[in-house]
Coordinates of C-alpha atoms in Angstrom, one line a residue:
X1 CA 0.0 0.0 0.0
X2 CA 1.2 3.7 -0.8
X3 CA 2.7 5.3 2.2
X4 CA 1.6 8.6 -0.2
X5 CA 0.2 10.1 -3.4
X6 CA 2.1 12.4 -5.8
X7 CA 0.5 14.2 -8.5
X8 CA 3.2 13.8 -11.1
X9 CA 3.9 9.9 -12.3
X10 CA 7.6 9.6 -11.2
X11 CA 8.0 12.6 -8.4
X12 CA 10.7 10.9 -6.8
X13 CA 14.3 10.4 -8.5
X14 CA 17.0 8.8 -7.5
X15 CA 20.6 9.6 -9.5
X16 CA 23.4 7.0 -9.3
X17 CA 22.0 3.4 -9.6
X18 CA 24.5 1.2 -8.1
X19 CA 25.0 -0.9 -5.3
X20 CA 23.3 1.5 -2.8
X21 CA 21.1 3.9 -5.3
X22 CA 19.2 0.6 -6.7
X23 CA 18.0 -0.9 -3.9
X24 CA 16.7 2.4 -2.9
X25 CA 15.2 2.9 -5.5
X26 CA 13.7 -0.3 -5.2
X27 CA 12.3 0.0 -1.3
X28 CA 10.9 3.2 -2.8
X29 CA 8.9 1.7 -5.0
X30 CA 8.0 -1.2 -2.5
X31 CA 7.0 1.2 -0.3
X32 CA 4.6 2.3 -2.9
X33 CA 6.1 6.0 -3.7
X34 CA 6.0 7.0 -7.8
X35 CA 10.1 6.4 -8.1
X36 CA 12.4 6.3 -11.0
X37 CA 16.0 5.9 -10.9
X38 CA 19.1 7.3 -13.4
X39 CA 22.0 6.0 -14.2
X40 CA 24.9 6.3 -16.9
X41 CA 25.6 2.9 -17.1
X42 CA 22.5 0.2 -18.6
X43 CA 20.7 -1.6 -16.1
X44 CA 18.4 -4.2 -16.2
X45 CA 15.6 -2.9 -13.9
X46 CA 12.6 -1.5 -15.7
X47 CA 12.7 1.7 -13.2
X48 CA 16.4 2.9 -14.3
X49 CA 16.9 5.2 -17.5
X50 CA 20.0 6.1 -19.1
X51 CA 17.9 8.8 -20.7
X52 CA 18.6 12.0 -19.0
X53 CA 16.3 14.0 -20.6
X54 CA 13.0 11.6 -19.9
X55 CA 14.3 11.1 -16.1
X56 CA 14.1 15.2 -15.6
X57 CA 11.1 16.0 -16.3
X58 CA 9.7 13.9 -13.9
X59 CA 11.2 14.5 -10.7
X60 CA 10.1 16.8 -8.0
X61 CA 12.6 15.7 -5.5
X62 CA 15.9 14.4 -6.4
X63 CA 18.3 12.1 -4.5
X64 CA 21.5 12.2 -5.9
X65 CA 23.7 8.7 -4.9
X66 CA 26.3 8.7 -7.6
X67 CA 29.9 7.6 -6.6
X68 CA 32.3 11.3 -6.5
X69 CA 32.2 14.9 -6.3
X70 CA 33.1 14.8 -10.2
X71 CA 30.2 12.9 -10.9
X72 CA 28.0 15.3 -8.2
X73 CA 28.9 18.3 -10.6
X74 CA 27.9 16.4 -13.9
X75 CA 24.6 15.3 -12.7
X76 CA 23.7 18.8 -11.4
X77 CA 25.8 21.7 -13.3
X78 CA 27.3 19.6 -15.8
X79 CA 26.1 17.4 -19.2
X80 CA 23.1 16.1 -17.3
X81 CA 22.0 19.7 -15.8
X82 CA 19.7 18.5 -13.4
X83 CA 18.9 21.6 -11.6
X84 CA 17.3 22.3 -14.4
X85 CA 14.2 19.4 -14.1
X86 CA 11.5 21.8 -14.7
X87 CA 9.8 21.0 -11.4
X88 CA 12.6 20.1 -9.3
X89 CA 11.5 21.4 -5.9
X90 CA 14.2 19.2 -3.4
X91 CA 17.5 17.9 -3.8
X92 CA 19.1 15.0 -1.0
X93 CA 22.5 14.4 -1.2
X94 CA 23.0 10.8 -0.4
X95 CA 26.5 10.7 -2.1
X96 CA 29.6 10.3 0.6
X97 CA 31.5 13.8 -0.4
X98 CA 33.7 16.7 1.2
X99 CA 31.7 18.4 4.0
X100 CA 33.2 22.0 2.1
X101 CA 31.9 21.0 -0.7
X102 CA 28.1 20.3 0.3
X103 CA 27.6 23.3 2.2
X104 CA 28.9 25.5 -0.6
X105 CA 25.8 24.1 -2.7
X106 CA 23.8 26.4 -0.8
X107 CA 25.4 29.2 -2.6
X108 CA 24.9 27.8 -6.3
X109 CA 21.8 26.6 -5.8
X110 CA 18.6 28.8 -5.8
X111 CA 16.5 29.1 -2.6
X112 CA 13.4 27.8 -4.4
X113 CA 15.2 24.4 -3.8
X114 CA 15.5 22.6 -0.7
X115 CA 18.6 21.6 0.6
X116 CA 19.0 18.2 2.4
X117 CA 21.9 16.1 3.0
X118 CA 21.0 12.7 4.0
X119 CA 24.4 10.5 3.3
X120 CA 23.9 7.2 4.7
X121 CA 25.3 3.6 6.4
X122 CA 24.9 0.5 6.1
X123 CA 26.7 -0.9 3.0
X124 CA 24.6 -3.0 0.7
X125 CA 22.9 -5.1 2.5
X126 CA 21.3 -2.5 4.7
X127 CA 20.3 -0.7 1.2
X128 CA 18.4 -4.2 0.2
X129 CA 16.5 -4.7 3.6
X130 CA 16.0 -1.7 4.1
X131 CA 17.6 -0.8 7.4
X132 CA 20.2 1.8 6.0
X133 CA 20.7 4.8 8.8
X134 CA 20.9 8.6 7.7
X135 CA 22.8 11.3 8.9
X136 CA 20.7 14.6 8.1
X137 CA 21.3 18.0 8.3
X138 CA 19.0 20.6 7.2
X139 CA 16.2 22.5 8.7
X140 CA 13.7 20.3 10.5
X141 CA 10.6 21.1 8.9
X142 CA 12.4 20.3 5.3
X143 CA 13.8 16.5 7.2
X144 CA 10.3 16.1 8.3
X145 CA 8.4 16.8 4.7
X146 CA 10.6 14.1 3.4
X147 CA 10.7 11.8 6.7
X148 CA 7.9 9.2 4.9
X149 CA 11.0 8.8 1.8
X150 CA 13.8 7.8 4.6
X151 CA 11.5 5.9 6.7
X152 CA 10.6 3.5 3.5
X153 CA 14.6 3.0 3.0
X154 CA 16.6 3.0 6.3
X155 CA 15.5 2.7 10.1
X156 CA 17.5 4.6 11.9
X157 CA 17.6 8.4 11.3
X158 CA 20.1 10.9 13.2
X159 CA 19.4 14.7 12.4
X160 CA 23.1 16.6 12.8
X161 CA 21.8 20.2 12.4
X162 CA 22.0 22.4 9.4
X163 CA 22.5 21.6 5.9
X164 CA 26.2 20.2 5.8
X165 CA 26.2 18.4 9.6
X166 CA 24.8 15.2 8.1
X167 CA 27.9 15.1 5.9
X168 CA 29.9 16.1 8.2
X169 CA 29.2 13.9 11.1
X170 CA 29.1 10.5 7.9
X171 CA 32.9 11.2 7.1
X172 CA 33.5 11.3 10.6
X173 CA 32.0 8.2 10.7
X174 CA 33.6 6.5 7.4
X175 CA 36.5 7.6 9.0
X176 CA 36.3 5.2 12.2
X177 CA 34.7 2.8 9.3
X178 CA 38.4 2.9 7.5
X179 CA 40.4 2.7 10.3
X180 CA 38.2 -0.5 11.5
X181 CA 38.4 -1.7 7.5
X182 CA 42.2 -1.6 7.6
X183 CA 43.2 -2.7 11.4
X184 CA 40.9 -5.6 11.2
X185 CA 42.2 -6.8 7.7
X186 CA 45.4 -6.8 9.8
X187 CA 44.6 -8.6 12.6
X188 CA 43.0 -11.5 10.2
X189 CA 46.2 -11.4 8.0
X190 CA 48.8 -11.5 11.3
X191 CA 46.4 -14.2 12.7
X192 CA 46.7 -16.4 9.5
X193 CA 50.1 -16.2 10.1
X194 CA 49.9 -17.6 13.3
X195 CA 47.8 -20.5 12.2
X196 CA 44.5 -19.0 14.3
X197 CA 41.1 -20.2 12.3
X198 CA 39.7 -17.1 10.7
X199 CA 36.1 -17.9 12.1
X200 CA 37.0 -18.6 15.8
X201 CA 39.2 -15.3 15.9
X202 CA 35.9 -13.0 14.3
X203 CA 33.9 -15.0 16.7
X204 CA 36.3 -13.8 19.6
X205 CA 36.7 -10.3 18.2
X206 CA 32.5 -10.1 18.4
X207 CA 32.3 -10.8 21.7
X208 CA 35.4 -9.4 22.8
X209 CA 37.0 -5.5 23.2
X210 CA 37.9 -5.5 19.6
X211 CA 34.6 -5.7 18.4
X212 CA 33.5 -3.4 15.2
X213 CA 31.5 -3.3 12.8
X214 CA 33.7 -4.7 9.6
X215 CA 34.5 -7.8 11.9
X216 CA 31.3 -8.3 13.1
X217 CA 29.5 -8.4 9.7
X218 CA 32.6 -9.9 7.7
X219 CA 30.3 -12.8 6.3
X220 CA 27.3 -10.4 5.1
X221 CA 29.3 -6.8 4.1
X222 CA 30.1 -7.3 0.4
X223 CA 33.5 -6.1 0.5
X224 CA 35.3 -7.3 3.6
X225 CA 37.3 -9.6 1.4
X226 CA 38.1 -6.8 -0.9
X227 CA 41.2 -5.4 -2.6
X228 CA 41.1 -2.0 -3.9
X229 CA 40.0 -1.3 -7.3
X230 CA 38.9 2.4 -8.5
X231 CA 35.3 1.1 -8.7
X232 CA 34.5 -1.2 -5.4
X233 CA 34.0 0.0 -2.1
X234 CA 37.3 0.0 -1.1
X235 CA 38.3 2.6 -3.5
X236 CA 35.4 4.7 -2.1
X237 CA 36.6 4.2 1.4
X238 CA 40.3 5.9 0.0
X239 CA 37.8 8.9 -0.7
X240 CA 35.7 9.2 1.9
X241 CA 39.0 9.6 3.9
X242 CA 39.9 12.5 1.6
X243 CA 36.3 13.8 2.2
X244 CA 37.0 13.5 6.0
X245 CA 40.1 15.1 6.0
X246 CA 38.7 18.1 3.7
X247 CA 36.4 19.0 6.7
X248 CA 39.1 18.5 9.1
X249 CA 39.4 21.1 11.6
X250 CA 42.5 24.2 10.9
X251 CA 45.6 22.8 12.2
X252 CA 45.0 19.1 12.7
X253 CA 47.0 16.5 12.8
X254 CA 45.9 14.4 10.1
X255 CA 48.9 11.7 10.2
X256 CA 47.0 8.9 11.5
X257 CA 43.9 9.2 8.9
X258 CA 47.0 9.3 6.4
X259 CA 48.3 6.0 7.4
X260 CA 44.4 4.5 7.5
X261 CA 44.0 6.0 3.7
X262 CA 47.4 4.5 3.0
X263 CA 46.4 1.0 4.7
X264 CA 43.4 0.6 2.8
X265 CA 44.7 1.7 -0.5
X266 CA 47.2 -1.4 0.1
X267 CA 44.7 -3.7 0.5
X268 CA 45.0 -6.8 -1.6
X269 CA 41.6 -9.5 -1.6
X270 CA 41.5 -11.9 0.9
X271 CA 40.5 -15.1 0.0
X272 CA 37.9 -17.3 2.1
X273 CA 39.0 -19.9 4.3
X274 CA 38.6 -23.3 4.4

């Protein structure tokens, strides 16, 4: 059943189709909202368009989840001009980017729009059930006009402040996510070399004071055997790093999140055991 009624036939638009964007899209439609999702590369879902110019006119609220800041500025100033969907009326930034580089948005973008950041966690699997949690900055009445779209694709929902805080406090978080990505990578390699089973050391680390979230879900998050390539989420995790230390604070030491970048840029796959 419909959690809501739109005028239009696809009001809702989601940019960036890929691990996260499609199963968005997907518990959008699931959910029963009028959804239609864009992406640059083909796709075999019947709600994704390469077509640019039949996915604009029929958005009034866009959620932008493509991969970079590049591909931010294509899909809204660049060759796909979104900004210019004739009745575009809200934009959410999903997309993991620099925190300086959200809230300057504000500034190129006219007030008419409404400005949400709404980057979120999870990984995949979170995005397919459902269960992904947002950070959100952005005036509360704007958060709570679009509450019914984040309540049909996450469950847990953390409003940071203004327009920006959501981003800012999600690299903050990817940040602790990378330095958890690389040290337990580590600790599997170093116990492999010790001849520890990889299953009864997760196990431990799960119950135990080195518990995280990487270790914890190693079985079920879709790149915690992962080497870095430019296009998996390991590669993102180099740049959410670089977003992190964008926002970084005037005059911080930024030598440990150097080493964690460095650390998961070495990353080579891990192969299962047993």
């Amino acid at each position: 059943m419909s959690k809501r009624s739109h005028q239009t036939p696809n009001s809702i638009g989601i940019a960036g189709c890929g691990r996260m964007g499609l199963p968005m899209l997907e518990a959008l439609i699931q959910a029963g909202f009028p959804a239609i999702g864009f992406d640059i590369a083909p796709k075999t879902s019947p709600h994704v368009t390469a077509d640019i110019t039949s996915f604009k006119p029929a958005i009034e609220t866009l959620i932008t989840v493509v991969r970079d800041q590049s591909q931010t500025e294509a899909l809204l100033f660049g060759p796909q001009s979104c900004l210019d969907a004739p009745n575009l009326s809200c934009l959410i930034v999903a997309s993991t980017l620099s925190p300086r580089y959200v809230k300057g948005l504000r500034a190129r973008i006219a007030n008419s729009i409404t400005l949400i950041d709404a980057p979120m966690s999870g990984a995949s699997i979170a995005a397919r059930e459902a269960r992904l949690s947002f950070m959100l900055g952005g005036a509360e009445a704007d958060i709570a006009a679009q509450q019914p779209l984040f309540d049909a694709m996450g469950a847990h929902f953390h409003h940071m402040g203004a327009f920006g805080s959501g981003m800012q406090a999600k690299v903050l978080n990817n940040l602790l996510a990378a330095s958890n990505t690389a040290m337990t990578r580590l600790v599997l390699d170093w116990g492999d070399a010790a001849g520890l089973d990889e299953r009864a050391l997760l196990d431990l680390i799960h119950t135990s004071s080195g518990q995280n979230w990487l270790a914890s879900g190693f079985d079920e998050i879709e790149f915690a055997r992962d080497g870095l390539q430019d296009d998996n989420s390991i590669g993102i995790l180099v740049k959410d790093v670089e977003s992190a230390l964008d926002g970084a604070p005037e005059g911080a030491d930024t030598a440990l999140p150097r080493q964690v970048q460095s650390a998961i840029a070495a990353l080579k796959p891990r192969p299962r055991r047993g």
